[in-house]
mmCIF file of C-alpha atoms and ligand atoms in Angstrom:
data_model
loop_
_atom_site.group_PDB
_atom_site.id
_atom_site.type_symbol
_atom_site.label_atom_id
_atom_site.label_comp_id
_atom_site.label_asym_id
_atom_site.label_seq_id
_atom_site.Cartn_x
_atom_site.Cartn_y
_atom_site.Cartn_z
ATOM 1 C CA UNK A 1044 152.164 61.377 31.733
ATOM 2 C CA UNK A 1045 154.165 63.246 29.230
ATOM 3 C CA UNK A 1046 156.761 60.886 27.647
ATOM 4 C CA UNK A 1047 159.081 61.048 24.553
ATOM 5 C CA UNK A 1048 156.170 59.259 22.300
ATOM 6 C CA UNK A 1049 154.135 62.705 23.103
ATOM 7 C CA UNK A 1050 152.398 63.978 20.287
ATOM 8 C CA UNK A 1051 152.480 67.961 20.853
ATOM 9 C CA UNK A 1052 149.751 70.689 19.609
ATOM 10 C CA UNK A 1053 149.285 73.854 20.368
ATOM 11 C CA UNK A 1054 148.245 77.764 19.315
ATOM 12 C CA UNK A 1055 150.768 80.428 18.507
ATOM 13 C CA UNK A 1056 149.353 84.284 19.315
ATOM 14 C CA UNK A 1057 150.236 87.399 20.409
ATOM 15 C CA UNK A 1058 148.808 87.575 23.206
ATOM 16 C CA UNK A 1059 147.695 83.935 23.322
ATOM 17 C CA UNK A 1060 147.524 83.116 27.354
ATOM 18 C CA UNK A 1061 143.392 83.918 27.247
ATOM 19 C CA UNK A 1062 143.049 81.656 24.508
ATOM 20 C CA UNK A 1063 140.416 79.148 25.450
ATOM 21 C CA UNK A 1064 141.475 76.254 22.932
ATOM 22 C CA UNK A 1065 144.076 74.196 25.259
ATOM 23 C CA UNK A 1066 140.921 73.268 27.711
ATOM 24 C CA UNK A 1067 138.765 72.214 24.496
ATOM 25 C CA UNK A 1068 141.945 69.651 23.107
ATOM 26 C CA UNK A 1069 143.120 68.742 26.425
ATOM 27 C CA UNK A 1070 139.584 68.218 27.324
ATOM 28 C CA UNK A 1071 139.202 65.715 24.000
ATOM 29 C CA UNK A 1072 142.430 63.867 24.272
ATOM 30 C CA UNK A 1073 142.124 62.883 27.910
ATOM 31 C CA UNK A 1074 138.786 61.002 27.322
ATOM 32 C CA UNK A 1075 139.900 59.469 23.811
ATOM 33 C CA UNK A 1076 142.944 58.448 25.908
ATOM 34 C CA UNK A 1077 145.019 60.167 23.339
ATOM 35 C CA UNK A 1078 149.080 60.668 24.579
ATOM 36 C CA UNK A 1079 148.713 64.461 23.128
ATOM 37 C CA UNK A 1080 149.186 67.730 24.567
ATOM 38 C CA UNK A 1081 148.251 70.985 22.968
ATOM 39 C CA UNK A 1082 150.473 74.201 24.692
ATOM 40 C CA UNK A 1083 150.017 77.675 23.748
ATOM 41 C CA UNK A 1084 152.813 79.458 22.079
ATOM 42 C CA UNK A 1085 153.647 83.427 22.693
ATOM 43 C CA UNK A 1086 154.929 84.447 19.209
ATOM 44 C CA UNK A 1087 155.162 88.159 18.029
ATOM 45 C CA UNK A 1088 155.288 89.065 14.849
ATOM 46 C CA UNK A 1089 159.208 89.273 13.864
ATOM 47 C CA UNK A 1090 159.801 85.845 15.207
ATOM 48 C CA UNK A 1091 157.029 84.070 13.512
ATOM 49 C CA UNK A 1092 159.392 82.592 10.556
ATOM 50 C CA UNK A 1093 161.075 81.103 13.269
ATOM 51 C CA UNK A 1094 158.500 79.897 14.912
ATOM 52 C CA UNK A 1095 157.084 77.870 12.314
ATOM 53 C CA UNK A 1096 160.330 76.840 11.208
ATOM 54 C CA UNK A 1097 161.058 75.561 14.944
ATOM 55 C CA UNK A 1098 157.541 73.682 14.896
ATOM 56 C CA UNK A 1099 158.317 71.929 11.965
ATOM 57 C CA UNK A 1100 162.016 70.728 13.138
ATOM 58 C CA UNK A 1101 160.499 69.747 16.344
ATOM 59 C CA UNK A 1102 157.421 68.077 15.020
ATOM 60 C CA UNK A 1103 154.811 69.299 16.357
ATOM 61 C CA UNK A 1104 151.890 67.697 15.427
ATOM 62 C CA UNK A 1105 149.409 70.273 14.841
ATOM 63 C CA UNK A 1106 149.172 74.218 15.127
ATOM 64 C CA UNK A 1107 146.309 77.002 15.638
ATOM 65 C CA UNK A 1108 146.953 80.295 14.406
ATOM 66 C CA UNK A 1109 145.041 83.461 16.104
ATOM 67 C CA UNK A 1110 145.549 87.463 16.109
ATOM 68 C CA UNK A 1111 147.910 89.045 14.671
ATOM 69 C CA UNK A 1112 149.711 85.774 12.417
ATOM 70 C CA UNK A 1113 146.544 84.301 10.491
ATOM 71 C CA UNK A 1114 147.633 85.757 7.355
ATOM 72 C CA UNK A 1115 151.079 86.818 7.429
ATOM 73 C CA UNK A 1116 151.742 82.561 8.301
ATOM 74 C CA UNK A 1117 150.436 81.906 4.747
ATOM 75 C CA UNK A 1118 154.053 82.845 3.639
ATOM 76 C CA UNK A 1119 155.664 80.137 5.598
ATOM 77 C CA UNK A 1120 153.105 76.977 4.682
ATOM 78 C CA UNK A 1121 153.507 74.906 1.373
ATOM 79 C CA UNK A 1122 149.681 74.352 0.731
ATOM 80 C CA UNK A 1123 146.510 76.047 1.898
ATOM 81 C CA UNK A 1124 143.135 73.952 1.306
ATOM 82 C CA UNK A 1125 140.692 75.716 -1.007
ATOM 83 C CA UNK A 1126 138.474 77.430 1.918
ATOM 84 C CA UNK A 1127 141.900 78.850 3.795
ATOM 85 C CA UNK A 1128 142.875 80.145 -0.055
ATOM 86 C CA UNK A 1129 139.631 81.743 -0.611
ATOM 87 C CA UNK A 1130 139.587 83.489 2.856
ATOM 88 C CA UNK A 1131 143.420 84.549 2.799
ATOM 89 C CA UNK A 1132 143.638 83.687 6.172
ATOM 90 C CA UNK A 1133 144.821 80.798 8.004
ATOM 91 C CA UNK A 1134 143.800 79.068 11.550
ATOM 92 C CA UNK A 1135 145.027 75.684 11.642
ATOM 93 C CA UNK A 1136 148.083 73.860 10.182
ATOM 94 C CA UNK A 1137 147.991 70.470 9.616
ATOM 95 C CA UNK A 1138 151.961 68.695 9.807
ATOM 96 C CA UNK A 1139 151.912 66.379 6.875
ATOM 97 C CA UNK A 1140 154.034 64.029 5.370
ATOM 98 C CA UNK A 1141 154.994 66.478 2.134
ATOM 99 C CA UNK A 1142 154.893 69.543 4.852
ATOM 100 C CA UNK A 1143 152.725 72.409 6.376
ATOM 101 C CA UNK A 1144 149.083 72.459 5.322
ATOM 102 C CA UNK A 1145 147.162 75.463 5.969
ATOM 103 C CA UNK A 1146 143.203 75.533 6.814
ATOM 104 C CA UNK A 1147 140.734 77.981 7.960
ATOM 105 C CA UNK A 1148 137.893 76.412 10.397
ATOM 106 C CA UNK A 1149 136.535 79.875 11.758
ATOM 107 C CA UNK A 1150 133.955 80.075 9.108
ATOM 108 C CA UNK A 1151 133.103 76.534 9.381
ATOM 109 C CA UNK A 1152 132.875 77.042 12.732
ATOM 110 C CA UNK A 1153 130.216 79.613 12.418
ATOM 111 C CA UNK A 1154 128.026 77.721 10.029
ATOM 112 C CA UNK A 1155 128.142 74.460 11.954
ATOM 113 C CA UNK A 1156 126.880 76.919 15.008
ATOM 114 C CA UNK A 1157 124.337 78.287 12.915
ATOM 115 C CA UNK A 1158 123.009 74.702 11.953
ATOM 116 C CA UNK A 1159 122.118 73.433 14.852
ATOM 117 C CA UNK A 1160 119.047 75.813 14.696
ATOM 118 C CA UNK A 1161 118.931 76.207 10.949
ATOM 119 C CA UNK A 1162 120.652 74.937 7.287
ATOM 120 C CA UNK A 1163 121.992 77.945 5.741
ATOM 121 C CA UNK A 1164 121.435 76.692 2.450
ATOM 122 C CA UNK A 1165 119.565 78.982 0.250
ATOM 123 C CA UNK A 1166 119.044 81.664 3.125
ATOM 124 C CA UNK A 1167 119.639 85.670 3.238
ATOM 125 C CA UNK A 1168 122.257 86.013 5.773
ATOM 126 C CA UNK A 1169 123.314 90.136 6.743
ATOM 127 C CA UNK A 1170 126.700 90.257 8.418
ATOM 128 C CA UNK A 1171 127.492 93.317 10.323
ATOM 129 C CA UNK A 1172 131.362 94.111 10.211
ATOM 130 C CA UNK A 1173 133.779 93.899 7.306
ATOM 131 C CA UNK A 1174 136.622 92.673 9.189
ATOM 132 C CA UNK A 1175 138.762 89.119 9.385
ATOM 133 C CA UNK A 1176 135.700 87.264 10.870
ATOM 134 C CA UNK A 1177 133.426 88.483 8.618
ATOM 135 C CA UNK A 1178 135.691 87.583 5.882
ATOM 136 C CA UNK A 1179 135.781 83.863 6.529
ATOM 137 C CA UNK A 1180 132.275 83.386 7.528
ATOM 138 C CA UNK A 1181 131.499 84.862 4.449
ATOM 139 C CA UNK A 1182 133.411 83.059 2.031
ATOM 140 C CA UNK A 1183 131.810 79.930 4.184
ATOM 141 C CA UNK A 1184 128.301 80.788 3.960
ATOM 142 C CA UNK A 1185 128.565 80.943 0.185
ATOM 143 C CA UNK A 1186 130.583 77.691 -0.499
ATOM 144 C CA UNK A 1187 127.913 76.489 2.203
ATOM 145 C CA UNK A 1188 124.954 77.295 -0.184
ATOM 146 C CA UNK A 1189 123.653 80.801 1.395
ATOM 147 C CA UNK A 1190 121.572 82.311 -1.504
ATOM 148 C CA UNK A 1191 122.138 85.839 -0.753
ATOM 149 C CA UNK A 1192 125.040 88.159 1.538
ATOM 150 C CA UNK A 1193 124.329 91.355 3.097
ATOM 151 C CA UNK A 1194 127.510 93.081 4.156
ATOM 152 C CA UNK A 1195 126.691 95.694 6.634
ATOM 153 C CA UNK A 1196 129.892 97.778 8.037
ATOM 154 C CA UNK A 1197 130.112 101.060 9.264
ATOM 155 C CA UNK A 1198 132.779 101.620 6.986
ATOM 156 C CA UNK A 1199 131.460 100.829 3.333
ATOM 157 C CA UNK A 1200 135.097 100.688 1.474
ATOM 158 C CA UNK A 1201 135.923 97.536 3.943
ATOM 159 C CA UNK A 1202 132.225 96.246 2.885
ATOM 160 C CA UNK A 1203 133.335 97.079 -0.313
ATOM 161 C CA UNK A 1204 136.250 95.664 -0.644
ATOM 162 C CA UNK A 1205 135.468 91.933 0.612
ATOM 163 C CA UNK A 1206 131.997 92.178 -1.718
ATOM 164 C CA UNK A 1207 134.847 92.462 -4.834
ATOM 165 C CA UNK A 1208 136.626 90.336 -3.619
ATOM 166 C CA UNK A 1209 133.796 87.514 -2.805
ATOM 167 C CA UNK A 1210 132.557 88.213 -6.333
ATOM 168 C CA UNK A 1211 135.198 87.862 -8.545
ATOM 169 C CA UNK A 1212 136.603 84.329 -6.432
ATOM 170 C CA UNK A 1213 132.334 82.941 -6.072
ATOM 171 C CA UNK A 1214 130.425 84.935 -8.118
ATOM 172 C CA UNK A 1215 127.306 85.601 -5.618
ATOM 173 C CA UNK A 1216 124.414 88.065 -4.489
ATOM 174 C CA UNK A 1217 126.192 90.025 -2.496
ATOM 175 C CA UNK A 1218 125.010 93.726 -1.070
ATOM 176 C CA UNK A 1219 126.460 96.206 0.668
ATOM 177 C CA UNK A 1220 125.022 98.600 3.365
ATOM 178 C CA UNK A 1221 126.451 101.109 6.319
ATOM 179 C CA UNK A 1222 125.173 100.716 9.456
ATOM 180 C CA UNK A 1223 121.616 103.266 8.631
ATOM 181 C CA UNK A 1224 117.884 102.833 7.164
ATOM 182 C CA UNK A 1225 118.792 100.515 4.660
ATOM 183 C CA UNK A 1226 120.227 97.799 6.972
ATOM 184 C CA UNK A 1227 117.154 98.088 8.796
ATOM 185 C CA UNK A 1228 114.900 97.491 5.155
ATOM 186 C CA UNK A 1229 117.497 94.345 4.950
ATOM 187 C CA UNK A 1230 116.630 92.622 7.866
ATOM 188 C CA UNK A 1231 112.740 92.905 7.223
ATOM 189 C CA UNK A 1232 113.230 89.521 4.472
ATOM 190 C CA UNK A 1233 116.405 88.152 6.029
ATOM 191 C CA UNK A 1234 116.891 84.622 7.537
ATOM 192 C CA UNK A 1235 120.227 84.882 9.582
ATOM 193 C CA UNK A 1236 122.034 87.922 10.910
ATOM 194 C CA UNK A 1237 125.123 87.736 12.539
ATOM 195 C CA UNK A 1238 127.405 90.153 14.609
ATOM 196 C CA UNK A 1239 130.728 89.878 13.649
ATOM 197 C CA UNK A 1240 131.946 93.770 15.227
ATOM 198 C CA UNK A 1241 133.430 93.686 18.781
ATOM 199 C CA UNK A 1242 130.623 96.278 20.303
ATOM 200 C CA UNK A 1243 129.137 94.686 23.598
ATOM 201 C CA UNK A 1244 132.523 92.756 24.310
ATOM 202 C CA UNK A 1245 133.594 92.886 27.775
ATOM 203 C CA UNK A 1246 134.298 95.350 29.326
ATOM 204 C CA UNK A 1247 131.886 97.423 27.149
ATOM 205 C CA UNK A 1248 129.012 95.634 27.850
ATOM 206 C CA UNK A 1249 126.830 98.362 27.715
ATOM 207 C CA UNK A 1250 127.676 99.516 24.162
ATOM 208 C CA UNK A 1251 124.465 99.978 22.711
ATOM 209 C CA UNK A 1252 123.910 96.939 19.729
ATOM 210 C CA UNK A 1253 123.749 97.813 16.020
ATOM 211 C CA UNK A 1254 120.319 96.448 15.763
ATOM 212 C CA UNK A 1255 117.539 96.211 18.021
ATOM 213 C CA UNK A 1256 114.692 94.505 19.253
ATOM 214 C CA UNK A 1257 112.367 96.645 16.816
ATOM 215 C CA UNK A 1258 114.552 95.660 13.738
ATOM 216 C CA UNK A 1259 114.579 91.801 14.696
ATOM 217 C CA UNK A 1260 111.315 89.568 13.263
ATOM 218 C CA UNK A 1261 111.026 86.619 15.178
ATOM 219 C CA UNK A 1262 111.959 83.404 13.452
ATOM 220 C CA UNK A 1263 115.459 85.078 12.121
ATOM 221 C CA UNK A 1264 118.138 83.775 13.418
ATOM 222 C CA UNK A 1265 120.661 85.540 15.267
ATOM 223 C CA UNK A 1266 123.940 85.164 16.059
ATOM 224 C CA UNK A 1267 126.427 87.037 17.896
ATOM 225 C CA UNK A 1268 130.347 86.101 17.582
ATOM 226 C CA UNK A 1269 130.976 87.729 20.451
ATOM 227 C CA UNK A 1270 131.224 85.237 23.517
ATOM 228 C CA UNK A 1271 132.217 87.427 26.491
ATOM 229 C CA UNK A 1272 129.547 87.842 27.972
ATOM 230 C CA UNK A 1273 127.771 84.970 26.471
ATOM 231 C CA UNK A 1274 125.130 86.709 26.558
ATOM 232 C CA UNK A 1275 125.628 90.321 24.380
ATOM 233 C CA UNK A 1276 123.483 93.392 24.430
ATOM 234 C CA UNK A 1277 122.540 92.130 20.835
ATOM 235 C CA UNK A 1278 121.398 88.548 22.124
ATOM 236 C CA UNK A 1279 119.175 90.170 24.695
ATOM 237 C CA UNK A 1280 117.562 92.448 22.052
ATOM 238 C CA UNK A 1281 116.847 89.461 19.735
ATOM 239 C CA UNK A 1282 115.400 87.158 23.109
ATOM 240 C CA UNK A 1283 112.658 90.042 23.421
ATOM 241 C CA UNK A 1284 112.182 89.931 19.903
ATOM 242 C CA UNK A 1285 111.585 85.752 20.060
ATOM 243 C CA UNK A 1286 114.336 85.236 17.652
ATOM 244 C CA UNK A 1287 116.611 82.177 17.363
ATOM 245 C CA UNK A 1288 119.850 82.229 19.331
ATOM 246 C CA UNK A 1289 123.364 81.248 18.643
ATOM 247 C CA UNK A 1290 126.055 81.697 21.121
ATOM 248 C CA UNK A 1291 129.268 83.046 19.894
ATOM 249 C CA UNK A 1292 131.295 79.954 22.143
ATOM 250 C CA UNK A 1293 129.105 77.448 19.642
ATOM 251 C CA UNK A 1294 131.444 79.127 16.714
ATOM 252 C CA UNK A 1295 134.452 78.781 19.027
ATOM 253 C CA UNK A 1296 133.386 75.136 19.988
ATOM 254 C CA UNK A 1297 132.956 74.131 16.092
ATOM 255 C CA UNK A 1298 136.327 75.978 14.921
ATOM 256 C CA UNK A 1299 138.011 74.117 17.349
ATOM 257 C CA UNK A 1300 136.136 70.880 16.463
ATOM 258 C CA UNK A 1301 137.180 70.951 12.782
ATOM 259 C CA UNK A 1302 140.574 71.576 13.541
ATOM 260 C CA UNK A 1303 140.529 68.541 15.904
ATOM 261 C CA UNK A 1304 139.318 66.278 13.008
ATOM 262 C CA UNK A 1305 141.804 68.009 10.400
ATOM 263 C CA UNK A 1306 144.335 66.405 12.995
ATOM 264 C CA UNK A 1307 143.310 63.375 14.370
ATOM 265 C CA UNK A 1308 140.645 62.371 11.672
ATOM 266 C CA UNK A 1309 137.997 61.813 14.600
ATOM 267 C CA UNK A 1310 135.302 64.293 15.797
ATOM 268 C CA UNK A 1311 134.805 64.180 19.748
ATOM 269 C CA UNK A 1312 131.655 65.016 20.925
ATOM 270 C CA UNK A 1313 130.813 68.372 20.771
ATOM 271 C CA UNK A 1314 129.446 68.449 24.262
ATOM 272 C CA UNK A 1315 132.748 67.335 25.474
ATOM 273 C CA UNK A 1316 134.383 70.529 23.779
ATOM 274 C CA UNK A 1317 131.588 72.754 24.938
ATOM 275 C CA UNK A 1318 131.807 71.699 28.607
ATOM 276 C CA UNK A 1319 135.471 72.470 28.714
ATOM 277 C CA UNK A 1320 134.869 75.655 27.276
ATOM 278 C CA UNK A 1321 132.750 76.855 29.724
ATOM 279 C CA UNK A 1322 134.265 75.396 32.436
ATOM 280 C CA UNK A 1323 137.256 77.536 31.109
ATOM 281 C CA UNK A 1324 135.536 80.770 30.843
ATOM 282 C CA UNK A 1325 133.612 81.059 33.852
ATOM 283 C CA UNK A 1326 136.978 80.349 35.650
ATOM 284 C CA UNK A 1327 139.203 82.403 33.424
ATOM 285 C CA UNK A 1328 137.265 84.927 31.774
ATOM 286 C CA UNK A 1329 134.429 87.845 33.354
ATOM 287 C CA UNK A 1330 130.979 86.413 32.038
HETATM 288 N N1 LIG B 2638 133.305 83.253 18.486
HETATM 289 C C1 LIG B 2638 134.421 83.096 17.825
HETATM 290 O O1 LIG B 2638 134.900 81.978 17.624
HETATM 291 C C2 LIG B 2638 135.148 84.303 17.263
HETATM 292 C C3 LIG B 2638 136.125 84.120 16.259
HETATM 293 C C4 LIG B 2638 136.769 85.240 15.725
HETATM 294 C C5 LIG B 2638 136.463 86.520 16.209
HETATM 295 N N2 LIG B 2638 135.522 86.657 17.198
HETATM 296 C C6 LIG B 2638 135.163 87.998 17.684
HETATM 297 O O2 LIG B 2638 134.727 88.763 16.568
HETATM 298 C C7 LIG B 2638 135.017 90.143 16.759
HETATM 299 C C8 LIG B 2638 135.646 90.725 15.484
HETATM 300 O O3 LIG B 2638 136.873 90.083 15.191
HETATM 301 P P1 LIG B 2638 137.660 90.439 13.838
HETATM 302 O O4 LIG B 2638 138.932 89.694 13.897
HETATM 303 O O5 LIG B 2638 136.792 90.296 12.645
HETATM 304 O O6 LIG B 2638 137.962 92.021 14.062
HETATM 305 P P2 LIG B 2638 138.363 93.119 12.966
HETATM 306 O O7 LIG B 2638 139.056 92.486 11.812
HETATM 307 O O8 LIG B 2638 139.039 94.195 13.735
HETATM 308 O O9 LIG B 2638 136.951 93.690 12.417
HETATM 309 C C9 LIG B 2638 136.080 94.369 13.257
HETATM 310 C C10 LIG B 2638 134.872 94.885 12.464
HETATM 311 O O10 LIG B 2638 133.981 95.485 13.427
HETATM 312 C C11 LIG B 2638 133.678 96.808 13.027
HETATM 313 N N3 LIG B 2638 133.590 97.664 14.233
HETATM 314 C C12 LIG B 2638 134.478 97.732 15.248
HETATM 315 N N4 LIG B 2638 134.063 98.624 16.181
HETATM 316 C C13 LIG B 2638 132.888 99.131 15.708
HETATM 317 C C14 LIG B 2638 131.972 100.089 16.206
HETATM 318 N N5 LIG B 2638 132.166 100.715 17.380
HETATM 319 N N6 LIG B 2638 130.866 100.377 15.480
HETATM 320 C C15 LIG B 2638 130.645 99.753 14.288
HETATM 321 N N7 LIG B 2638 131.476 98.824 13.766
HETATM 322 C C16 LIG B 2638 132.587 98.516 14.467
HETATM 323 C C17 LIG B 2638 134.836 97.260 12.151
HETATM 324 O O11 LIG B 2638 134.306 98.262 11.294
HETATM 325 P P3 LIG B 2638 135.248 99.265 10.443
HETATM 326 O O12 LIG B 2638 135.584 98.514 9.195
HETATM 327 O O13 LIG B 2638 134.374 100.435 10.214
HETATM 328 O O14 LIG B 2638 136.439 99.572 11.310
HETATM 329 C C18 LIG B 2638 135.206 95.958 11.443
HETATM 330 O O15 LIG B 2638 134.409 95.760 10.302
HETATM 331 C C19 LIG B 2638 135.900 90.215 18.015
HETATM 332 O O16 LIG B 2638 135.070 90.587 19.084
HETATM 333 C C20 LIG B 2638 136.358 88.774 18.216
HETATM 334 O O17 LIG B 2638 136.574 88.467 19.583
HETATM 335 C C21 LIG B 2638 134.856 85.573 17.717
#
């Protein structure tokens, strides 16, 4: 039962009602038996200021931030952690005591997802796409330990761009390639690839993948970020090729995770966030 003592979460987007994260926190606070509830928000652009503003005077507890406000919010938080300053972007706020806390769990997210079948310490990892997902799992797989970064994007000024920008804040081995012969001379050493472009979302399923079975070696690990379908033309080209596969709902179920703990300082099971996120998607979403 909702009540005064209510503590109140939620996700501010535009759009926001697909958003999949109220079934994961719901999920998690009705077995901890917490008296939470986590709503999602509809906030365009011109009235974010006075969204966050309202959030605060309200007290809300805790906040996710998706497409179009996770860097344009920056402006209205007094401190970002060290991973959401690195990235530029932010996806969860944290309420505290001295005010708003920004943090960025999408890269996180992916890494934890990639662990399960393999430590990303000291690995090649090739990322194709140069966008806002690619930025943050990049900045993650370095501070994570990843030896060396492949940045694969069709256009090279975006690749560009985040490789000066990952070098002057870390410092690493990081490459650049477009989307031709030499990304396919990449992959022949690499340890984890990972698809952070939209091609093969719903509804264009069909979209042919950048890489295919005949690029893939099996023993790398692949990941797709996509998660509708769950299963991408680029997962189904690695499966022939006896690769490892990650899911892209395992980075959705470990962003969401993180930002769970940032809150409540306890870490539910991740089965329990993974069940509600199916359960969400197959009811919700074309698979
Ligand atoms: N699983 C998760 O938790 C999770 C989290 C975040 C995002 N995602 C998914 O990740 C995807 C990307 O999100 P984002 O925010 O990073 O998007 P974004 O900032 O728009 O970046 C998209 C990237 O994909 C490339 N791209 C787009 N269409 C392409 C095509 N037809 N051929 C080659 N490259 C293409 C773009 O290349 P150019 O630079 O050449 O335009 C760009 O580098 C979306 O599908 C999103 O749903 C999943």
């Amino acid at each position: 039962m909702i009540t005064g003592k209510t503590n109140v979460f939620g996700i501010i987007g535009d759009p926001v009602e697909h958003s999949l994260s109220p079934a994961m926190h719901n999920a998690a606070f009705k077995k901890l038996g917490f008296d939470s509830i986590y709503v999602p928000f509809h906030v365009k652009a011109e009235e974010l200021e006075a969204a966050m503003k309202g959030a605060s005077a309200m007290g809300i507890k805790g906040l996710n931030i998706t497409i179009p406000h996770k860097t344009e919010v920056i402006e209205y938080l007094d401190y970002l952690d060290i991973t959401a300053g690195l990235i530029g972007a932010v996806n969860t706020i944290e309420f505290g005591e001295n005010g708003m806390i920004g943090h960025n769990t999408d890269g996180i997210g992916a890494v934890r997802a990639i662990e399960e079948v393999m430590p990303v310490k000291d690995k090649k990892v090739v990322i194709l796409g140069a966008g806002g997902a690619a930025r943050a799992i990049s900045f993650q797989m370095l501070l994570s330990g990843a030896e060396e970064l492949v940045i694969a994007n069709r256009t090279l000024e975006k690749a560009l761009a985040l490789k000066e920008d990952l070098v002057e804040k870390l410092d690493p081995k990081v490459k650049i390639t477009d989307l031709g012969f030499p990304l396919k001379e990449e992959l022949q050493n690499t340890d984890i690839l990972i698809n952070t472009t939209p091609i093969g979302m719903y509804p264009n399923v069909n979209q042919k993948p950048l890489v295919s079975s005949d690029m893939i070696n099996e023993g790398l690990v692949v990941n797709d970020i996509v998660y509708n379908p769950i299963k991408t033309g680029l997962m189904e080209e690695a499966e022939k090729s006896g690769a490892q596969l990650v899911y892209g709902v395992k980075m959705l179920v470990y962003q969401g995770l993180e930002a769970f703990r940032i809150w409540t300082g306890i870490e539910p099971p991740v089965e329990l966030f993974e069940k509600a996120l199916m359960d969400e998607l197959s009811s919700k979403i074309k698979l």
